[in-house]
Amino acid sequence: MSAEQQHAIAVDQLIKYYSQRKKIVSPDGKVSRKQQVKSVDGVSFTLQKGEVLGVIGESGCGKSTLGKLLVRLEEETSGSIRFSGVPSKELHKRSQLAFRRTAQMIFQNPFDTFDPRYTIAELLTDTLKLHKIGGSYDERLAMCEQKMEQAGLVPAQHYLHRYPHELSGGQLQRISILRSMLLSPLFIVADEPVSMLDVSVRADIINMLIDVCQKENTAMVFISHDIISTRYVSDKVAVMYLGRFVEYGPTEEVLHNPKHPYTKALISNSAMLESLEQKREVIRIEGEPPTPINTGPGCYFYSRCYQRRDSCQSIYPDFTDVGAGHKVACPYTS
Amino acid sequence: MAIMEVKNLSVIYHASGKRVAAVSDVSLTIEERDAIGIVGESGSGKSTLAMAILRLLPERIAQAQGEVSFEGADLLTLPAEKLNQLRWKQLAVVFQKSMNALSPVHKIGMQMTDVYRIKETGISKRETRSKMLQLLDMVNLPERVYDLYPHELSGGMMQRVAIALSLMHNPKLLILDEATTALDVVTQGQILEEMVALEQKLGITRMMITHDMSVVASSCNKVAVMYAGRILETGLVKDVLANPVHPYTKGLLKSIPSFTGEKRNIRGIPGSIPDLSVPNDGCIFAERCEHAMDSCLIEKPQDMVLPGNHRVACHLAGGAAYVS
């Protein structure tokens, strides 16, 4: 087996541009010109089986677009995604069902995930039926029941014959995770799976997510704006800003020894219980992220950076390794 | 000096033949220049409490009993005219979606001056404008915002406008109902920091409603933990969050992951909030409490006062049965 085949997922220079038509009135009449919104702009990473990558960043930085690209809910502009060495495009073309067995997604809002007209039993067994798993309805139902009880929804009978609106957000999110994991996918994307839930149930959902991924040896991309829960879930962390990774590396290394000015600002601004014991200094960054349309040649973070220099404006910094797989896109890290 | 005293406040919603006790028997004292955080799960009555204090609940379906004294006046019985004089000037509020209240067809500056001139009559336009620019500056917005429409601003900027609006008459008490919850981490961090600085400058007392313990930890000095319409534990932030006594507070804190140190096991609180239309004589948390005893189901716990005015409503607090 080659090195490439060992990776559950390998993403190389993934790019997604949305085109936008903007009418610009020039002196010689109306001119229609295409603009490109660079939503995801050259993202590369690899994950082994069972590894978890946490993607953090502000809203509008392209986290969710990246998630959708990975499970082919969006078509990429260029770049490649490979699952165990097989290009995802090919896999998807060959058989959509086979692709869905490889890559699955968990969405943010569990109330929107399910069709309100079906019971939980129907929703879960339909997935198995589509993939021709199990011989009869009863057999499939028994399989679902077993999986539910393993995931802590005890007794399963209590939930199976209810409709989605009869369950709480936490219970629904568990079922949503369970349904995505029914097919034992190789890779899963969890897009803000806990941000809609109450604080008291978040912990349980995070634990369940970690458990199922370990049990099935599934690689996961965990998208969140909550740095602290990301720390619990992931092995690696990527910080995203305007469609690019600005920092990438092992979780503890990136979060406790951040190098990029954006990561530092992000961490210093997030409210934590620890701030009770020691007052941390809050790094101020100005304004909101700009829209990724005319990004210019320089560093994207230039306009908000607190340690910018003139040289940052002329060229986008390289993604350099500062040791132990910790990569940063900023030359002034010391 | 206490700026606001809430005594035995109860709110009952009458809905489809049921009587839902959303807030029951809440007593709370807010001292001047305090920043008190009210935390709890969704559905624990935090917002109802704030709305009752402000008398913004629909009178037809919600019935508030008790006493809310604010500078010597009982807000619950005050005639409407008197209450109107207090609102904006003494009492201001910012809601989670305050920005949605901005009219999309008027410029920010015009909307702000309109509100300002309701209370402050006989002031020239130029003066108002300079006052509004000063307000915008206070919340770190550039001057150009005055001439922009709401759609030209981002969510964080609009929430800042809402905060500026609430501060325009230097209110004594500011109530923030999840005012920063919908914002991004960076924006939230900055707004919180600005709020704390402004309070020190203007001498504002703040009541902050949130479900996020970490927000309370970083921006408040007192905290009240609410559950199913009752306040279970209250005191200084450094006492309550560092040494929680009530099992519910402990559970809440255990469910929050920490940023530093070892990844200890995080754990949620099993179960969910009880049906509040069913009268409950015992401790409201007994159903989900792992330390519940027989007496918890029968008798309602009284407030137990620990050093530092740290109050806990739990039978087990201080009892031998609950040493750990």
PDB file of N, CA and C in Angstrom, chain A residues 163-235:
ATOM      1  N   TYR A 163     -41.929  11.188  16.293  1.00  0.00           N
ATOM      2  CA  TYR A 163     -41.600  12.085  15.194  1.00  0.00           C
ATOM      3  C   TYR A 163     -40.527  13.076  15.647  1.00  0.00           C
ATOM      4  N   PRO A 164     -39.759  13.621  14.701  1.00  0.00           N
ATOM      5  CA  PRO A 164     -38.663  14.522  15.096  1.00  0.00           C
ATOM      6  C   PRO A 164     -39.079  15.650  16.045  1.00  0.00           C
ATOM      7  N   HIS A 165     -40.282  16.227  15.833  1.00  0.00           N
ATOM      8  CA  HIS A 165     -40.639  17.365  16.682  1.00  0.00           C
ATOM      9  C   HIS A 165     -40.917  16.965  18.122  1.00  0.00           C
ATOM     10  N   GLU A 166     -41.034  15.664  18.360  1.00  0.00           N
ATOM     11  CA  GLU A 166     -41.312  15.225  19.725  1.00  0.00           C
ATOM     12  C   GLU A 166     -40.042  15.036  20.550  1.00  0.00           C
ATOM     13  N   LEU A 167     -38.901  15.227  19.922  1.00  0.00           N
ATOM     14  CA  LEU A 167     -37.645  15.032  20.640  1.00  0.00           C
ATOM     15  C   LEU A 167     -36.945  16.363  20.861  1.00  0.00           C
ATOM     16  N   SER A 168     -36.058  16.401  21.847  1.00  0.00           N
ATOM     17  CA  SER A 168     -35.325  17.639  22.118  1.00  0.00           C
ATOM     18  C   SER A 168     -34.135  17.762  21.170  1.00  0.00           C
ATOM     19  N   GLY A 169     -33.557  18.939  21.112  1.00  0.00           N
ATOM     20  CA  GLY A 169     -32.437  19.188  20.208  1.00  0.00           C
ATOM     21  C   GLY A 169     -31.282  18.231  20.431  1.00  0.00           C
ATOM     22  N   GLY A 170     -30.971  17.974  21.683  1.00  0.00           N
ATOM     23  CA  GLY A 170     -29.851  17.090  22.006  1.00  0.00           C
ATOM     24  C   GLY A 170     -30.103  15.673  21.516  1.00  0.00           C
ATOM     25  N   GLN A 171     -31.345  15.178  21.760  1.00  0.00           N
ATOM     26  CA  GLN A 171     -31.681  13.819  21.323  1.00  0.00           C
ATOM     27  C   GLN A 171     -31.641  13.730  19.805  1.00  0.00           C
ATOM     28  N   LEU A 172     -32.180  14.754  19.136  1.00  0.00           N
ATOM     29  CA  LEU A 172     -32.182  14.736  17.675  1.00  0.00           C
ATOM     30  C   LEU A 172     -30.773  14.770  17.123  1.00  0.00           C
ATOM     31  N   GLN A 173     -29.902  15.569  17.750  1.00  0.00           N
ATOM     32  CA  GLN A 173     -28.545  15.650  17.245  1.00  0.00           C
ATOM     33  C   GLN A 173     -27.836  14.302  17.399  1.00  0.00           C
ATOM     34  N   ARG A 174     -28.138  13.581  18.482  1.00  0.00           N
ATOM     35  CA  ARG A 174     -27.578  12.240  18.630  1.00  0.00           C
ATOM     36  C   ARG A 174     -28.030  11.341  17.494  1.00  0.00           C
ATOM     37  N   ILE A 175     -29.322  11.413  17.175  1.00  0.00           N
ATOM     38  CA  ILE A 175     -29.852  10.567  16.108  1.00  0.00           C
ATOM     39  C   ILE A 175     -29.251  10.974  14.771  1.00  0.00           C
ATOM     40  N   SER A 176     -29.042  12.284  14.607  1.00  0.00           N
ATOM     41  CA  SER A 176     -28.427  12.767  13.377  1.00  0.00           C
ATOM     42  C   SER A 176     -27.007  12.210  13.221  1.00  0.00           C
ATOM     43  N   ILE A 177     -26.253  12.209  14.319  1.00  0.00           N
ATOM     44  CA  ILE A 177     -24.898  11.653  14.285  1.00  0.00           C
ATOM     45  C   ILE A 177     -24.966  10.162  13.981  1.00  0.00           C
ATOM     46  N   LEU A 178     -25.912   9.510  14.641  1.00  0.00           N
ATOM     47  CA  LEU A 178     -26.083   8.074  14.480  1.00  0.00           C
ATOM     48  C   LEU A 178     -26.406   7.712  13.036  1.00  0.00           C
ATOM     49  N   ARG A 179     -27.305   8.488  12.421  1.00  0.00           N
ATOM     50  CA  ARG A 179     -27.703   8.197  11.051  1.00  0.00           C
ATOM     51  C   ARG A 179     -26.518   8.361  10.111  1.00  0.00           C
ATOM     52  N   SER A 180     -25.697   9.387  10.361  1.00  0.00           N
ATOM     53  CA  SER A 180     -24.527   9.572   9.512  1.00  0.00           C
ATOM     54  C   SER A 180     -23.527   8.442   9.696  1.00  0.00           C
ATOM     55  N   MET A 181     -23.510   7.854  10.887  1.00  0.00           N
ATOM     56  CA  MET A 181     -22.528   6.812  11.161  1.00  0.00           C
ATOM     57  C   MET A 181     -23.050   5.415  10.848  1.00  0.00           C
ATOM     58  N   LEU A 182     -24.328   5.291  10.491  1.00  0.00           N
ATOM     59  CA  LEU A 182     -24.917   3.966  10.242  1.00  0.00           C
ATOM     60  C   LEU A 182     -24.149   3.189   9.190  1.00  0.00           C
ATOM     61  N   LEU A 183     -23.620   3.922   8.195  1.00  0.00           N
ATOM     62  CA  LEU A 183     -22.976   3.244   7.082  1.00  0.00           C
ATOM     63  C   LEU A 183     -21.475   3.078   7.304  1.00  0.00           C
ATOM     64  N   SER A 184     -21.024   3.360   8.524  1.00  0.00           N
ATOM     65  CA  SER A 184     -19.594   3.306   8.844  1.00  0.00           C
ATOM     66  C   SER A 184     -18.755   4.001   7.798  1.00  0.00           C
ATOM     67  N   PRO A 185     -18.944   5.302   7.590  1.00  0.00           N
ATOM     68  CA  PRO A 185     -18.184   5.990   6.549  1.00  0.00           C
ATOM     69  C   PRO A 185     -16.705   6.091   6.905  1.00  0.00           C
ATOM     70  N   LEU A 186     -15.915   6.334   5.885  1.00  0.00           N
ATOM     71  CA  LEU A 186     -14.475   6.476   6.059  1.00  0.00           C
ATOM     72  C   LEU A 186     -14.179   7.866   6.600  1.00  0.00           C
ATOM     73  N   PHE A 187     -15.058   8.812   6.228  1.00  0.00           N
ATOM     74  CA  PHE A 187     -14.793  10.211   6.516  1.00  0.00           C
ATOM     75  C   PHE A 187     -16.108  10.935   6.804  1.00  0.00           C
ATOM     76  N   ILE A 188     -16.060  11.864   7.746  1.00  0.00           N
ATOM     77  CA  ILE A 188     -17.286  12.576   8.100  1.00  0.00           C
ATOM     78  C   ILE A 188     -16.977  14.056   8.335  1.00  0.00           C
ATOM     79  N   VAL A 189     -17.929  14.918   7.958  1.00  0.00           N
ATOM     80  CA  VAL A 189     -17.783  16.342   8.228  1.00  0.00           C
ATOM     81  C   VAL A 189     -18.838  16.717   9.263  1.00  0.00           C
ATOM     82  N   ALA A 190     -18.428  17.349  10.360  1.00  0.00           N
ATOM     83  CA  ALA A 190     -19.387  17.822  11.351  1.00  0.00           C
ATOM     84  C   ALA A 190     -19.342  19.348  11.330  1.00  0.00           C
ATOM     85  N   ASP A 191     -20.417  19.944  10.811  1.00  0.00           N
ATOM     86  CA  ASP A 191     -20.433  21.397  10.655  1.00  0.00           C
ATOM     87  C   ASP A 191     -21.152  22.039  11.840  1.00  0.00           C
ATOM     88  N   GLU A 192     -20.409  22.567  12.778  1.00  0.00           N
ATOM     89  CA  GLU A 192     -20.943  23.198  13.994  1.00  0.00           C
ATOM     90  C   GLU A 192     -21.994  22.324  14.679  1.00  0.00           C
ATOM     91  N   PRO A 193     -21.656  21.075  15.004  1.00  0.00           N
ATOM     92  CA  PRO A 193     -22.696  20.171  15.497  1.00  0.00           C
ATOM     93  C   PRO A 193     -23.254  20.544  16.869  1.00  0.00           C
ATOM     94  N   VAL A 194     -22.569  21.368  17.644  1.00  0.00           N
ATOM     95  CA  VAL A 194     -23.086  21.658  18.985  1.00  0.00           C
ATOM     96  C   VAL A 194     -23.505  23.104  19.193  1.00  0.00           C
ATOM     97  N   SER A 195     -23.335  23.957  18.169  1.00  0.00           N
ATOM     98  CA  SER A 195     -23.570  25.362  18.459  1.00  0.00           C
ATOM     99  C   SER A 195     -25.054  25.698  18.630  1.00  0.00           C
ATOM    100  N   MET A 196     -25.952  24.812  18.164  1.00  0.00           N
ATOM    101  CA  MET A 196     -27.382  25.086  18.359  1.00  0.00           C
ATOM    102  C   MET A 196     -27.882  24.542  19.692  1.00  0.00           C
ATOM    103  N   LEU A 197     -27.047  23.783  20.386  1.00  0.00           N
ATOM    104  CA  LEU A 197     -27.543  23.049  21.557  1.00  0.00           C
ATOM    105  C   LEU A 197     -27.259  23.790  22.855  1.00  0.00           C
ATOM    106  N   ASP A 198     -27.992  23.388  23.872  1.00  0.00           N
ATOM    107  CA  ASP A 198     -27.845  23.981  25.182  1.00  0.00           C
ATOM    108  C   ASP A 198     -26.525  23.563  25.819  1.00  0.00           C
ATOM    109  N   VAL A 199     -25.981  24.420  26.663  1.00  0.00           N
ATOM    110  CA  VAL A 199     -24.700  24.114  27.296  1.00  0.00           C
ATOM    111  C   VAL A 199     -24.679  22.769  27.993  1.00  0.00           C
ATOM    112  N   SER A 200     -25.789  22.419  28.666  1.00  0.00           N
ATOM    113  CA  SER A 200     -25.757  21.208  29.484  1.00  0.00           C
ATOM    114  C   SER A 200     -25.746  19.933  28.649  1.00  0.00           C
ATOM    115  N   VAL A 201     -26.145  19.997  27.376  1.00  0.00           N
ATOM    116  CA  VAL A 201     -26.095  18.778  26.563  1.00  0.00           C
ATOM    117  C   VAL A 201     -24.915  18.760  25.593  1.00  0.00           C
ATOM    118  N   ARG A 202     -24.279  19.918  25.408  1.00  0.00           N
ATOM    119  CA  ARG A 202     -23.145  19.982  24.485  1.00  0.00           C
ATOM    120  C   ARG A 202     -22.077  18.961  24.812  1.00  0.00           C
ATOM    121  N   ALA A 203     -21.757  18.879  26.099  1.00  0.00           N
ATOM    122  CA  ALA A 203     -20.687  17.990  26.532  1.00  0.00           C
ATOM    123  C   ALA A 203     -20.968  16.563  26.094  1.00  0.00           C
ATOM    124  N   ASP A 204     -22.226  16.102  26.289  1.00  0.00           N
ATOM    125  CA  ASP A 204     -22.564  14.725  25.934  1.00  0.00           C
ATOM    126  C   ASP A 204     -22.447  14.472  24.442  1.00  0.00           C
ATOM    127  N   ILE A 205     -22.858  15.457  23.647  1.00  0.00           N
ATOM    128  CA  ILE A 205     -22.788  15.290  22.200  1.00  0.00           C
ATOM    129  C   ILE A 205     -21.323  15.218  21.754  1.00  0.00           C
ATOM    130  N   ILE A 206     -20.492  16.071  22.338  1.00  0.00           N
ATOM    131  CA  ILE A 206     -19.069  16.048  21.997  1.00  0.00           C
ATOM    132  C   ILE A 206     -18.474  14.689  22.339  1.00  0.00           C
ATOM    133  N   ASN A 207     -18.803  14.189  23.529  1.00  0.00           N
ATOM    134  CA  ASN A 207     -18.294  12.882  23.930  1.00  0.00           C
ATOM    135  C   ASN A 207     -18.738  11.784  22.979  1.00  0.00           C
ATOM    136  N   MET A 208     -20.023  11.838  22.592  1.00  0.00           N
ATOM    137  CA  MET A 208     -20.548  10.806  21.707  1.00  0.00           C
ATOM    138  C   MET A 208     -19.834  10.835  20.358  1.00  0.00           C
ATOM    139  N   LEU A 209     -19.608  12.058  19.862  1.00  0.00           N
ATOM    140  CA  LEU A 209     -18.944  12.223  18.580  1.00  0.00           C
ATOM    141  C   LEU A 209     -17.535  11.618  18.615  1.00  0.00           C
ATOM    142  N   ILE A 210     -16.827  11.901  19.698  1.00  0.00           N
ATOM    143  CA  ILE A 210     -15.476  11.354  19.835  1.00  0.00           C
ATOM    144  C   ILE A 210     -15.541   9.829  19.882  1.00  0.00           C
ATOM    145  N   ASP A 211     -16.500   9.290  20.653  1.00  0.00           N
ATOM    146  CA  ASP A 211     -16.654   7.842  20.804  1.00  0.00           C
ATOM    147  C   ASP A 211     -16.914   7.142  19.483  1.00  0.00           C
ATOM    148  N   VAL A 212     -17.926   7.625  18.747  1.00  0.00           N
ATOM    149  CA  VAL A 212     -18.286   6.917  17.514  1.00  0.00           C
ATOM    150  C   VAL A 212     -17.152   6.971  16.501  1.00  0.00           C
ATOM    151  N   CYS A 213     -16.445   8.092  16.468  1.00  0.00           N
ATOM    152  CA  CYS A 213     -15.352   8.185  15.507  1.00  0.00           C
ATOM    153  C   CYS A 213     -14.224   7.228  15.851  1.00  0.00           C
ATOM    154  N   GLN A 214     -13.988   7.064  17.139  1.00  0.00           N
ATOM    155  CA  GLN A 214     -12.939   6.126  17.538  1.00  0.00           C
ATOM    156  C   GLN A 214     -13.357   4.697  17.238  1.00  0.00           C
ATOM    157  N   LYS A 215     -14.608   4.391  17.539  1.00  0.00           N
ATOM    158  CA  LYS A 215     -15.116   3.034  17.365  1.00  0.00           C
ATOM    159  C   LYS A 215     -15.071   2.612  15.898  1.00  0.00           C
ATOM    160  N   GLU A 216     -15.491   3.518  15.015  1.00  0.00           N
ATOM    161  CA  GLU A 216     -15.568   3.177  13.599  1.00  0.00           C
ATOM    162  C   GLU A 216     -14.281   3.523  12.861  1.00  0.00           C
ATOM    163  N   ASN A 217     -13.323   4.121  13.575  1.00  0.00           N
ATOM    164  CA  ASN A 217     -12.081   4.538  12.954  1.00  0.00           C
ATOM    165  C   ASN A 217     -12.321   5.506  11.791  1.00  0.00           C
ATOM    166  N   THR A 218     -13.194   6.464  12.028  1.00  0.00           N
ATOM    167  CA  THR A 218     -13.585   7.410  11.003  1.00  0.00           C
ATOM    168  C   THR A 218     -12.773   8.696  11.128  1.00  0.00           C
ATOM    169  N   ALA A 219     -12.324   9.214   9.998  1.00  0.00           N
ATOM    170  CA  ALA A 219     -11.657  10.512  10.008  1.00  0.00           C
ATOM    171  C   ALA A 219     -12.720  11.593   9.995  1.00  0.00           C
ATOM    172  N   MET A 220     -12.458  12.686  10.714  1.00  0.00           N
ATOM    173  CA  MET A 220     -13.502  13.707  10.786  1.00  0.00           C
ATOM    174  C   MET A 220     -12.912  15.102  10.608  1.00  0.00           C
ATOM    175  N   VAL A 221     -13.703  15.956   9.954  1.00  0.00           N
ATOM    176  CA  VAL A 221     -13.399  17.381   9.946  1.00  0.00           C
ATOM    177  C   VAL A 221     -14.457  18.046  10.811  1.00  0.00           C
ATOM    178  N   PHE A 222     -14.023  18.667  11.899  1.00  0.00           N
ATOM    179  CA  PHE A 222     -14.931  19.270  12.871  1.00  0.00           C
ATOM    180  C   PHE A 222     -14.872  20.784  12.689  1.00  0.00           C
ATOM    181  N   ILE A 223     -15.979  21.349  12.170  1.00  0.00           N
ATOM    182  CA  ILE A 223     -15.995  22.778  11.891  1.00  0.00           C
ATOM    183  C   ILE A 223     -16.671  23.488  13.045  1.00  0.00           C
ATOM    184  N   SER A 224     -16.031  24.521  13.584  1.00  0.00           N
ATOM    185  CA  SER A 224     -16.628  25.196  14.727  1.00  0.00           C
ATOM    186  C   SER A 224     -16.033  26.582  14.875  1.00  0.00           C
ATOM    187  N   HIS A 225     -16.775  27.463  15.550  1.00  0.00           N
ATOM    188  CA  HIS A 225     -16.138  28.730  15.886  1.00  0.00           C
ATOM    189  C   HIS A 225     -15.762  28.735  17.363  1.00  0.00           C
ATOM    190  N   ASP A 226     -16.073  27.634  18.046  1.00  0.00           N
ATOM    191  CA  ASP A 226     -15.778  27.537  19.463  1.00  0.00           C
ATOM    192  C   ASP A 226     -14.437  26.829  19.657  1.00  0.00           C
ATOM    193  N   ILE A 227     -13.443  27.622  20.006  1.00  0.00           N
ATOM    194  CA  ILE A 227     -12.086  27.103  20.096  1.00  0.00           C
ATOM    195  C   ILE A 227     -11.968  26.018  21.163  1.00  0.00           C
ATOM    196  N   ILE A 228     -12.704  26.208  22.264  1.00  0.00           N
ATOM    197  CA  ILE A 228     -12.503  25.311  23.392  1.00  0.00           C
ATOM    198  C   ILE A 228     -13.062  23.914  23.117  1.00  0.00           C
ATOM    199  N   SER A 229     -14.244  23.838  22.489  1.00  0.00           N
ATOM    200  CA  SER A 229     -14.729  22.485  22.208  1.00  0.00           C
ATOM    201  C   SER A 229     -13.909  21.844  21.094  1.00  0.00           C
ATOM    202  N   THR A 230     -13.374  22.655  20.200  1.00  0.00           N
ATOM    203  CA  THR A 230     -12.508  22.108  19.156  1.00  0.00           C
ATOM    204  C   THR A 230     -11.286  21.442  19.788  1.00  0.00           C
ATOM    205  N   ARG A 231     -10.785  22.053  20.841  1.00  0.00           N
ATOM    206  CA  ARG A 231      -9.616  21.495  21.508  1.00  0.00           C
ATOM    207  C   ARG A 231      -9.899  20.082  22.013  1.00  0.00           C
ATOM    208  N   TYR A 232     -11.147  19.857  22.485  1.00  0.00           N
ATOM    209  CA  TYR A 232     -11.484  18.550  23.023  1.00  0.00           C
ATOM    210  C   TYR A 232     -11.610  17.488  21.964  1.00  0.00           C
ATOM    211  N   VAL A 233     -12.069  17.893  20.789  1.00  0.00           N
ATOM    212  CA  VAL A 233     -12.400  16.907  19.773  1.00  0.00           C
ATOM    213  C   VAL A 233     -11.210  16.556  18.893  1.00  0.00           C
ATOM    214  N   SER A 234     -10.399  17.561  18.538  1.00  0.00           N
ATOM    215  CA  SER A 234      -9.496  17.321  17.412  1.00  0.00           C
ATOM    216  C   SER A 234      -8.065  16.946  17.785  1.00  0.00           C
ATOM    217  N   ASP A 235      -7.436  16.257  16.829  1.00  0.00           N
ATOM    218  CA  ASP A 235      -6.013  15.936  16.944  1.00  0.00           C
ATOM    219  C   ASP A 235      -5.188  17.044  16.320  1.00  0.00           C
TER     220      ASP A 235
END
